[in-house]
Coordinates of C-alpha atoms and ligand atoms in Angstrom, one line a residue:
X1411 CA -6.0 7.9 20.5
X1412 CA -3.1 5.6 20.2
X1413 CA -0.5 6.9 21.7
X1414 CA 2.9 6.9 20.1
X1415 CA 5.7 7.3 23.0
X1416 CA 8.7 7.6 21.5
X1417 CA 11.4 10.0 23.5
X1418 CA 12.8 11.9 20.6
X1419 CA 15.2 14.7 20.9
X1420 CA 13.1 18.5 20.0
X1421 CA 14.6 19.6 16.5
X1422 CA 15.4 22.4 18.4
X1423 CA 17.4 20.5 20.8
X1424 CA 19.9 18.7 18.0
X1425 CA 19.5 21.2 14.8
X1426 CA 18.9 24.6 16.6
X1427 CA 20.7 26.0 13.5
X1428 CA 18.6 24.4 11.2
X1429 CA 15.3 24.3 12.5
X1430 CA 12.4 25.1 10.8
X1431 CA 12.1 24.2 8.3
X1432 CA 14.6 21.8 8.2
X1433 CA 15.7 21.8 4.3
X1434 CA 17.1 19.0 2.6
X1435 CA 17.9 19.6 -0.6
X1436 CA 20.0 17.8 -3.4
X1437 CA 19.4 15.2 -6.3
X1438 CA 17.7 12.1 -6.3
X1439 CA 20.8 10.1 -7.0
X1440 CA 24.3 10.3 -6.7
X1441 CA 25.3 10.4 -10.5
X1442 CA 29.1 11.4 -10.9
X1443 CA 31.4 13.3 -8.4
X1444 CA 30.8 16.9 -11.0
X1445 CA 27.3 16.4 -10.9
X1446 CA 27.2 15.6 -6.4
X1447 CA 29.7 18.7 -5.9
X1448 CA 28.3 21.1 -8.5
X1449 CA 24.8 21.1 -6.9
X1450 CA 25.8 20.9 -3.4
X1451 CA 28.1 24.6 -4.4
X1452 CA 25.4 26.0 -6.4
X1453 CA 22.9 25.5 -2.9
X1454 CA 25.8 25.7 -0.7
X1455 CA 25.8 29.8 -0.8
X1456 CA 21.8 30.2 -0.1
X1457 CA 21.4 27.7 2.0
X1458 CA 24.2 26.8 4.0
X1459 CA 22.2 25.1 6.8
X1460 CA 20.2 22.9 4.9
X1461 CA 21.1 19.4 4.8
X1462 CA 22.1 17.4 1.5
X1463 CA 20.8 15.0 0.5
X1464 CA 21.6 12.1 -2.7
X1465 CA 20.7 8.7 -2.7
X1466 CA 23.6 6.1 -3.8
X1467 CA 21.8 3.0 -3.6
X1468 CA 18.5 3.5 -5.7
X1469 CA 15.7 1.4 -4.8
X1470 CA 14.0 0.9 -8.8
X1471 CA 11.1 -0.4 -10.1
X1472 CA 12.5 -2.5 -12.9
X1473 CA 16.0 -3.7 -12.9
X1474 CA 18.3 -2.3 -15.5
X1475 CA 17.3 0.9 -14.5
X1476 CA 20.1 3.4 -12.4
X1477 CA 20.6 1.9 -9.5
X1478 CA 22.9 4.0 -8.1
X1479 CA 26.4 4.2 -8.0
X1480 CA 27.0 2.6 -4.5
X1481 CA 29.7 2.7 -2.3
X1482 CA 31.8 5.5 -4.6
X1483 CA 29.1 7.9 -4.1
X1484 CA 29.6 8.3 -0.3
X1485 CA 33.3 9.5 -0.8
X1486 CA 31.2 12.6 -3.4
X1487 CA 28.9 12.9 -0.3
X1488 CA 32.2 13.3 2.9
X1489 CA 33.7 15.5 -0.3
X1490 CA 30.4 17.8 -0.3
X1491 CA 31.1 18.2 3.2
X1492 CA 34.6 19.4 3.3
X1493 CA 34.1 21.5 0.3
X1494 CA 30.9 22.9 1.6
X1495 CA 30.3 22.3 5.0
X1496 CA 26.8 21.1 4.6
X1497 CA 25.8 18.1 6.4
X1498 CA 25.1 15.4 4.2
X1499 CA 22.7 12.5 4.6
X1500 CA 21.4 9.5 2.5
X1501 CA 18.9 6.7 1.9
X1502 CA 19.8 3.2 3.2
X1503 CA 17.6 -0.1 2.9
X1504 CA 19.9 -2.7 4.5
X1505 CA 21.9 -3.1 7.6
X1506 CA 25.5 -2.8 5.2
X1507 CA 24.2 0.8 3.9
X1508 CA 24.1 1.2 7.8
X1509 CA 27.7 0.6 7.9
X1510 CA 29.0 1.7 5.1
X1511 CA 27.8 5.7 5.8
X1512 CA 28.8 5.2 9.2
X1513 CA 32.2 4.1 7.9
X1514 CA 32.1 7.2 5.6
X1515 CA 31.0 9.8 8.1
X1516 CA 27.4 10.5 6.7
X1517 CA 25.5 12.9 9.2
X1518 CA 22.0 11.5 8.9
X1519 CA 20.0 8.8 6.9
X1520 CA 16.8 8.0 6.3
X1521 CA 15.0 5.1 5.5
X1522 CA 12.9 4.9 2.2
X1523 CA 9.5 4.3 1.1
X1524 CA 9.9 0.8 0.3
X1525 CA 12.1 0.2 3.0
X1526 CA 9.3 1.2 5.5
X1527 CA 7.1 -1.0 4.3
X1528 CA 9.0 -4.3 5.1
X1529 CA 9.6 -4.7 8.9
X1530 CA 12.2 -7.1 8.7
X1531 CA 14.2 -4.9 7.0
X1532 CA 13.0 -1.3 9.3
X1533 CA 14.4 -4.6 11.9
X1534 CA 17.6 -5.0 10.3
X1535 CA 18.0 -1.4 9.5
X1536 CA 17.3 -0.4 13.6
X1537 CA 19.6 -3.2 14.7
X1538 CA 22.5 -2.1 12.6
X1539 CA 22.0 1.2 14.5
X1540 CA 22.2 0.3 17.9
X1541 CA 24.7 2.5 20.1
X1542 CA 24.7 4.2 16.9
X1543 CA 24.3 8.2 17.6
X1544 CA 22.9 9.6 13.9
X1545 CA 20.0 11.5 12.8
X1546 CA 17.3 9.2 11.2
X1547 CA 14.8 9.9 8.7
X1548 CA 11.8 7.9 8.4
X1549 CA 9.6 7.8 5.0
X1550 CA 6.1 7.1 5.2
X1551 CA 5.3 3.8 3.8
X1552 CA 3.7 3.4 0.1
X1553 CA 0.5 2.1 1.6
X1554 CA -1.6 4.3 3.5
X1555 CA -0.6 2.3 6.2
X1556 CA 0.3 4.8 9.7
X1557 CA 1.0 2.0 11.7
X1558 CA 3.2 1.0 9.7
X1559 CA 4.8 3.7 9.7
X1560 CA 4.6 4.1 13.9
X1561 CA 5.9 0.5 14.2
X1562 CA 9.5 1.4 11.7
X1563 CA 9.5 5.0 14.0
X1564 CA 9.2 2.6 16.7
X1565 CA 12.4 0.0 15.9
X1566 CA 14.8 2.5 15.0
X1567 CA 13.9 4.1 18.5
X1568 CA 13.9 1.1 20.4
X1569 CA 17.5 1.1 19.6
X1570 CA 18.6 4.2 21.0
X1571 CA 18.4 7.2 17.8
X1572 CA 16.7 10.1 20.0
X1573 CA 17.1 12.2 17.1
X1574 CA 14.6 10.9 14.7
X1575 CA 12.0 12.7 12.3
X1576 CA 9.5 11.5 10.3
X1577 CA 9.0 12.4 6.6
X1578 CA 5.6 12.7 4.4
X1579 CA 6.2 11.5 1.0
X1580 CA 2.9 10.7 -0.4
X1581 CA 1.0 7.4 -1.0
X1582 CA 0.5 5.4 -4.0
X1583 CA -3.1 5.8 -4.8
X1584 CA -5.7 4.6 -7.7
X1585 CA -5.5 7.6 -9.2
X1586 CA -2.8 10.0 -8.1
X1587 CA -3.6 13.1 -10.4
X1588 CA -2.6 15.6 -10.1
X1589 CA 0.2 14.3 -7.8
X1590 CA 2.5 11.5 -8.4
X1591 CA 2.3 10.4 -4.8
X1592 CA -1.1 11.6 -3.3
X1593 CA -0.4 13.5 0.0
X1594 CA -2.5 12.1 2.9
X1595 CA -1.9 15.2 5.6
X1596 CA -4.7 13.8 7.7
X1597 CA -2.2 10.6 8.7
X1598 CA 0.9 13.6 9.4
X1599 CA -1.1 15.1 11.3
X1600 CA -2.5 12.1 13.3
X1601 CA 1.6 11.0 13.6
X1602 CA 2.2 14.7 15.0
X1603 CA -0.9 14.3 17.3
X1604 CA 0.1 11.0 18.8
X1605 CA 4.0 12.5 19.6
X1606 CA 4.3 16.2 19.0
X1607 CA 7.7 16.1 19.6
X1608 CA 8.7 14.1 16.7
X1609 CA 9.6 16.1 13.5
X1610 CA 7.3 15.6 10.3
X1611 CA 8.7 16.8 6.9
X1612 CA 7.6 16.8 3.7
X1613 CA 9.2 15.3 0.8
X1614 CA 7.6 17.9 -1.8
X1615 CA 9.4 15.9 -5.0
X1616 CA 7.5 12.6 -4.6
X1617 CA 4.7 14.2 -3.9
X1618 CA 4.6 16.6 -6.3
X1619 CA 6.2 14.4 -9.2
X1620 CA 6.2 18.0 -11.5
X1621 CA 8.3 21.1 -10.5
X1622 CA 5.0 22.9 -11.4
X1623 CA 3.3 21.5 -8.4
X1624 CA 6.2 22.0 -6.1
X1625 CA 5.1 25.4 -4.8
X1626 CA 1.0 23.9 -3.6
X1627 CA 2.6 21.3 -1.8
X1628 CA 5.6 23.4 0.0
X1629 CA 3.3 25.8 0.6
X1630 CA 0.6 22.9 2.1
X1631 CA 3.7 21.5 4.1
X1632 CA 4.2 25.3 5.8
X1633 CA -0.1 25.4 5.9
X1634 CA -0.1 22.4 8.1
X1635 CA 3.3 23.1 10.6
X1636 CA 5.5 20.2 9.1
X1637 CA 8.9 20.7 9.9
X1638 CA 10.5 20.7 6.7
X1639 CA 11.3 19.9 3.2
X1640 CA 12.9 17.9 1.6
X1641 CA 12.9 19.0 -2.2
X1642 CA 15.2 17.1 -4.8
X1643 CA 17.6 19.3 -6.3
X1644 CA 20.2 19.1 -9.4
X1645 CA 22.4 21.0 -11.4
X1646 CA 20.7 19.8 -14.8
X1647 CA 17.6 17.9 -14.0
X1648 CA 17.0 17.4 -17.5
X1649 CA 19.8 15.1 -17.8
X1650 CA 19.2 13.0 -14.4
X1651 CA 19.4 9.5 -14.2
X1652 CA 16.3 8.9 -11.7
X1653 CA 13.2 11.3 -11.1
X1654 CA 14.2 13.5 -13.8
X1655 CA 10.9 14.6 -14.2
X1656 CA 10.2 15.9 -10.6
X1657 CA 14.0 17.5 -10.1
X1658 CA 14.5 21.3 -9.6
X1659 CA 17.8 23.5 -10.4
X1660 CA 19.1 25.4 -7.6
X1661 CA 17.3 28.4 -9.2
X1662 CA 14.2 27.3 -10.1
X1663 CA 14.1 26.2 -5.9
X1664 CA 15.1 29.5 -5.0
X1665 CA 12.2 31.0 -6.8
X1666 CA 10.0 28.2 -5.5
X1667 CA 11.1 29.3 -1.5
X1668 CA 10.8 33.0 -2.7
X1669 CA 7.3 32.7 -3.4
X1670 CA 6.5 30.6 -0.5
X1671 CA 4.6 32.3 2.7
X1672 CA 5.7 31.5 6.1
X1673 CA 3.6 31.0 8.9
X1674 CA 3.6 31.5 12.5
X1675 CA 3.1 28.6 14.5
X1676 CA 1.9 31.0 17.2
X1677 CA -0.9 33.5 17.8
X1678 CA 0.2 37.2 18.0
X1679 CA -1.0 38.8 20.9
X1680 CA -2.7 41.3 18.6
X1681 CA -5.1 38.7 16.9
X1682 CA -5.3 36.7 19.7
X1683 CA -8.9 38.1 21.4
X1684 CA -10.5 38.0 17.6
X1685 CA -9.2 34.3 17.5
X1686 CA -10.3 33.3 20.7
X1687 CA -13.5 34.4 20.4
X1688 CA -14.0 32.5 16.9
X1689 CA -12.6 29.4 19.3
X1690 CA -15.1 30.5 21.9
X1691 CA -18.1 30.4 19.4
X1692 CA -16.9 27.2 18.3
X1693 CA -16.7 25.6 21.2
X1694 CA -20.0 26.7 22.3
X1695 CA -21.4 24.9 19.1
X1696 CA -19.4 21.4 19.4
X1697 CA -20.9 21.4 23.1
X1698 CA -24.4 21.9 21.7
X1699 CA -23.3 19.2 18.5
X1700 CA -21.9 17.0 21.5
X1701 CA -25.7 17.3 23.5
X1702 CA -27.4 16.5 20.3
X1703 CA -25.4 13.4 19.2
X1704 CA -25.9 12.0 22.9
X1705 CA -29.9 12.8 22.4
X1706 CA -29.4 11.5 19.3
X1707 CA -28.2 7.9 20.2
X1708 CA -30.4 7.5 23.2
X1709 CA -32.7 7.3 20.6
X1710 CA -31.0 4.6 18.9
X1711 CA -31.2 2.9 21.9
X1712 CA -35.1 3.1 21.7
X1713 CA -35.2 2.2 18.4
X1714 CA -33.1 -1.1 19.5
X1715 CA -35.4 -1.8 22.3
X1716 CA -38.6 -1.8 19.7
X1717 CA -37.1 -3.3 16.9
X1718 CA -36.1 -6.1 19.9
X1719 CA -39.5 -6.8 21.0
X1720 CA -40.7 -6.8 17.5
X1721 CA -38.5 -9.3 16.3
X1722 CA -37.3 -7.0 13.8
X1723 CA -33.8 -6.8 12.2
X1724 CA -31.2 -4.1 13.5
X1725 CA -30.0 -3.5 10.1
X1726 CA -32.8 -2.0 7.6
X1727 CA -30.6 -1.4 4.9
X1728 CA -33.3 0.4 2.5
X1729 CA -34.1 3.1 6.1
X1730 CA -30.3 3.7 6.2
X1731 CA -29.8 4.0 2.3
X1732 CA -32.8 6.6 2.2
X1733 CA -31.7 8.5 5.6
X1734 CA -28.1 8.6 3.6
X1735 CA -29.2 9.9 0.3
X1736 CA -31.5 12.5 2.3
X1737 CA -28.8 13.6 4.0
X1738 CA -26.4 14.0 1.9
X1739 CA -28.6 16.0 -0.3
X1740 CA -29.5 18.1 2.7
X1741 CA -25.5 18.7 3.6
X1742 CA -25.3 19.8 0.2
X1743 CA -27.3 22.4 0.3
X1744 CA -25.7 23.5 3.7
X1745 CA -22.1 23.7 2.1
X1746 CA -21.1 20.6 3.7
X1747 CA -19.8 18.3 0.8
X1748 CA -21.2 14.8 0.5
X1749 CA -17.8 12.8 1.7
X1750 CA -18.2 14.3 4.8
X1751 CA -21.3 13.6 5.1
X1752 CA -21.1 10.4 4.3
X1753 CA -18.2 9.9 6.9
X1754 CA -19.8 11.2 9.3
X1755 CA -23.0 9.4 9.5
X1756 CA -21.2 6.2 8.5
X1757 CA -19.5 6.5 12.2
X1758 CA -22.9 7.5 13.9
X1759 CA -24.7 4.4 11.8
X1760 CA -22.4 2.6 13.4
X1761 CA -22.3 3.5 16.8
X1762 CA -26.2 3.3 16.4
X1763 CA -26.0 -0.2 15.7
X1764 CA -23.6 -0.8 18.1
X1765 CA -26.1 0.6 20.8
X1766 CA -29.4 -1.0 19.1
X1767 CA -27.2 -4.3 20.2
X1768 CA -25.3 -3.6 23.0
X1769 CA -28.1 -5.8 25.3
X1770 CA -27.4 -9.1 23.6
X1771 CA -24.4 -10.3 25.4
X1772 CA -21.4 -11.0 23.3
X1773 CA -20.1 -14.8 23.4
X1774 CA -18.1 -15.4 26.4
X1775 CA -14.5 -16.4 25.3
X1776 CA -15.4 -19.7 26.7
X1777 CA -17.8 -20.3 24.4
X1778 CA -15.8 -20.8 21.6
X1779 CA -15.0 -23.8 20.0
Ligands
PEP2257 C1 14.2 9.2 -2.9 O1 14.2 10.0 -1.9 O2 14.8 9.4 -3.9 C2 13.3 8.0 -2.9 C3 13.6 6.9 -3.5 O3 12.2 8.3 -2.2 P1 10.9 7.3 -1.7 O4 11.5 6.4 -0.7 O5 10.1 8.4 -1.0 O6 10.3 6.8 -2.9
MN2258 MN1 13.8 10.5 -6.1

C-alpha cells in the first residue's frame, strides 16, 4: 500500500460539535443576499451545527453561464454567520479566492473538482495558505485519478492546514446513468485506508445529480463510514441559477435525513461473538484461498520452466482466452459475477507471467543505450 502520511487533526479533535457526520449544507451558488440568508434560516433551526456552504465564484462549463457573484457574496456568507451562527465555508480556485475569504472571515474552504485536477493551481491554492490556520476541503478530482487527489491533499498539508478532509464527489464517467457523477467508493476507501485519520465526505448533490437519488447515495455515504455530507441546499431550487436540477429545499433534506439509517461504526458487545465467528470462518478460508494461490503459482513456475526448454512462447493467448471464458462461466454459476472474475484472474495471469519469466534476467540499467 502507498502510504499517505499526512498529520491531520481527528474531526473529533477540531469539530467535536460537529462530528459525524459533518453536514454541509446550502446552495450551489451564492445568488442574491434573500436567497443566501433565507436558506441558511430555514436550515439554521434543524441543523445548527452543520456547516454552510455557497459557492461565489462558479467554476462553468461554458462562459455566459452564472458565474457567480464574486466578492459581494462573501459579505451574504460573514452575514449568515452573525444572523445564524453557522459556520460558513466556500469554494476557491485561485490563490486571491484564498485571500479574499480570509479577508472576510470565512470558516473553511474547499477546493473544487476542477481545481484538483490542476497542480499548479492545488500549488497556488496551498501557498496562499501557508501560516494560514482554516479548515480545508478537498474534492476528488474529475478523473478517476487518486493520486491526484493524494498529491492536492498532500500541498495544502505541506503548508501547514492540520485540519483537512477529503470530499467524494463522483467521477465523470462514459456513461454516468443513473448518476450524474459516478461514485467510485472503492478509491474513498483506499484514501481512508492509506490515512484513517483524514475525514472523507460525500458530496451526495454531484453525485446524485437528481434529488430522487439523494437518499441511495446518503445512505451509501453512512454504508461505507464517510464522514459527512455535503448536500446542496436552497430555498427555491427550481429558480437556481447553477445545479438547479440536483438542489434540495430545506424540507425535502429534512425528509431525505429522516429516512436515512445510521450506523455504528462499532461492534456491540452483544453481536460481537456471532460477528467474530463469521470473521473467524472467513479467515480460516482466505488462509486456505492464500495456500492455494501459492500452489497455484508454483505451478506457473513449472509451466515457465517447460515452456523454456521447449522454446515455447510465455503468452498463449488462445489457453488464456479459453481458461477466461471457462472461468467466468464457471463463477457464474457459483454467484460470483463475471467482472470479478475477470479481475481476479487478470492479476493472477499476470503474476503467472511474471513468474513463467522471472529467470531471464532483466537488462541491467547499464545496458541501455
Ligand atoms: C460545487 O460544489 O458547487 C461544485 C462546483 O462542485 P464540484 O467541484 O464537485 O463540481
Ligand atoms: Mn453545484
Amino acid at each position: 500500500m502507498i502510504e499517505l502520511n499526512l498529520r491531520v487533526l481527528p474531526l473529533e479533535a477540531w469539530a467535536p460539535a460537529r462530528a459525524r457526520p459533518l453536514c454541509i449544507f446550502g446552495p450551489c451558488s451564492a445568488e442574491s443576499r434573500e436567497q443566501v440568508l433565507g436558506t441558511a434560516h430555514a436550515i439554521a433551526g434543524r441543523h445548527p451545527t452543520c456547516l454552510f456552504r455557497a459557492g461565489v465564484w462558479k467554476p462553468r462549463t461554458r462562459p455566459g453561464t452564472f458565474e457567480g457573484v464574486g466578492v459581494a457574496g462573501l459579505a451574504w456568507l460573514r452575514a449568515v454567520r452573525e444572523e445564524t451562527g453557522l459556520a460558513v465555508c466556500t469554494e476557491v480556485a485561485r490563490a486571491e479566492h484564498v485571500e479574499a475569504c480570509l479577508e472576510h472571515g470565512i470558516d473553511a474552504l474547499w477546493i473544487g473538482a476542477r481545481t484538483t485536477v490542476n497542480p499548479f493551481a492545488v500549488q497556488e491554492i496551498a501557498d496562499a495558505l501557508a501560516g494560514v490556520d482554516i479548515p480545508v476541503f478537498v474534492k476528488n478530482p474529475i478523473n478517476p485519478d487518486l493520486e491526484l487527489w493524494a498529491g492536492a491533499l498532500e500541498r495544502v498539508h505541506a503548508r501547514g492546514i492540520a485540519r483537512l478532509g477529503a470530499i467524494h464527489r463522483g467521477f465523470q464517467a462514459l456513461d454516468n446513468r443513473p448518476f450524474r457523477n459516478t461514485p467510485r467508493w472503492e478509491l474513498a476507501v483506499e484514501l481512508k485506508t492509506r490515512c484513517p485519520e483524514l475525514p472523507v465526505l460525500c458530496d451526495v448533490s454531484h453525485i446524485a445529480g437528481s434529488p430522487g437519488v439523494i437518499p441511495w447515495v446518503a445512505q451509501r455515504a453512512i454504508d461505507l463510514a464517510m464522514d459527512g455530507w455535503m448536500i446542496e441546499t436552497h430555498i427555491d431550487p427550481a429558480s437556481a441559477r447553477s445545479d438547479a436540477g440536483q438542489q434540495v429545499t430545506p424540507d425535502q433534506l429534512d425528509t431525505i435525513l429522516a429516512g436515512l439509517t445510521m450506523k455504528s461504526r462499532t461492534v456491540d458487545a452483544r453481536d460481537r461473538d456471532e460477528l467474530e465467528d463469521l470473521r473467524s470462518r472467513i479467515r480460516a478460508l482466505d488462509d486456505a484461498v492464500l495456500e492455494l494461490l501459492a500452489r497455484r503459482l508454483e505451478i506457473s513456475k513449472a509451466i515457465g520452466r517447460y515452456k523454456q526448454a521447449h522454446s515455447v512462447t510465455v503468452l498463449q493467448v488462445d489457453q488464456w482466452r479459453k481458461n477466461l471464458e471457462e472461468y467466468t462461466a464457471r463463477g457464474e454459476a457459483l454467484g460470483l459475477g463475471a467482472a470479478f472474475i475477470e479481475a481476479l484472474y487478470d492479476c493472477l495471469h499476470e503474476e503467472s507471467i511474471r513468474r513463467q519469466t522471472a529467470f531471464q534476467q532483466e537488462p541491467a540499467p547499464e545496458a541501455q543505450g
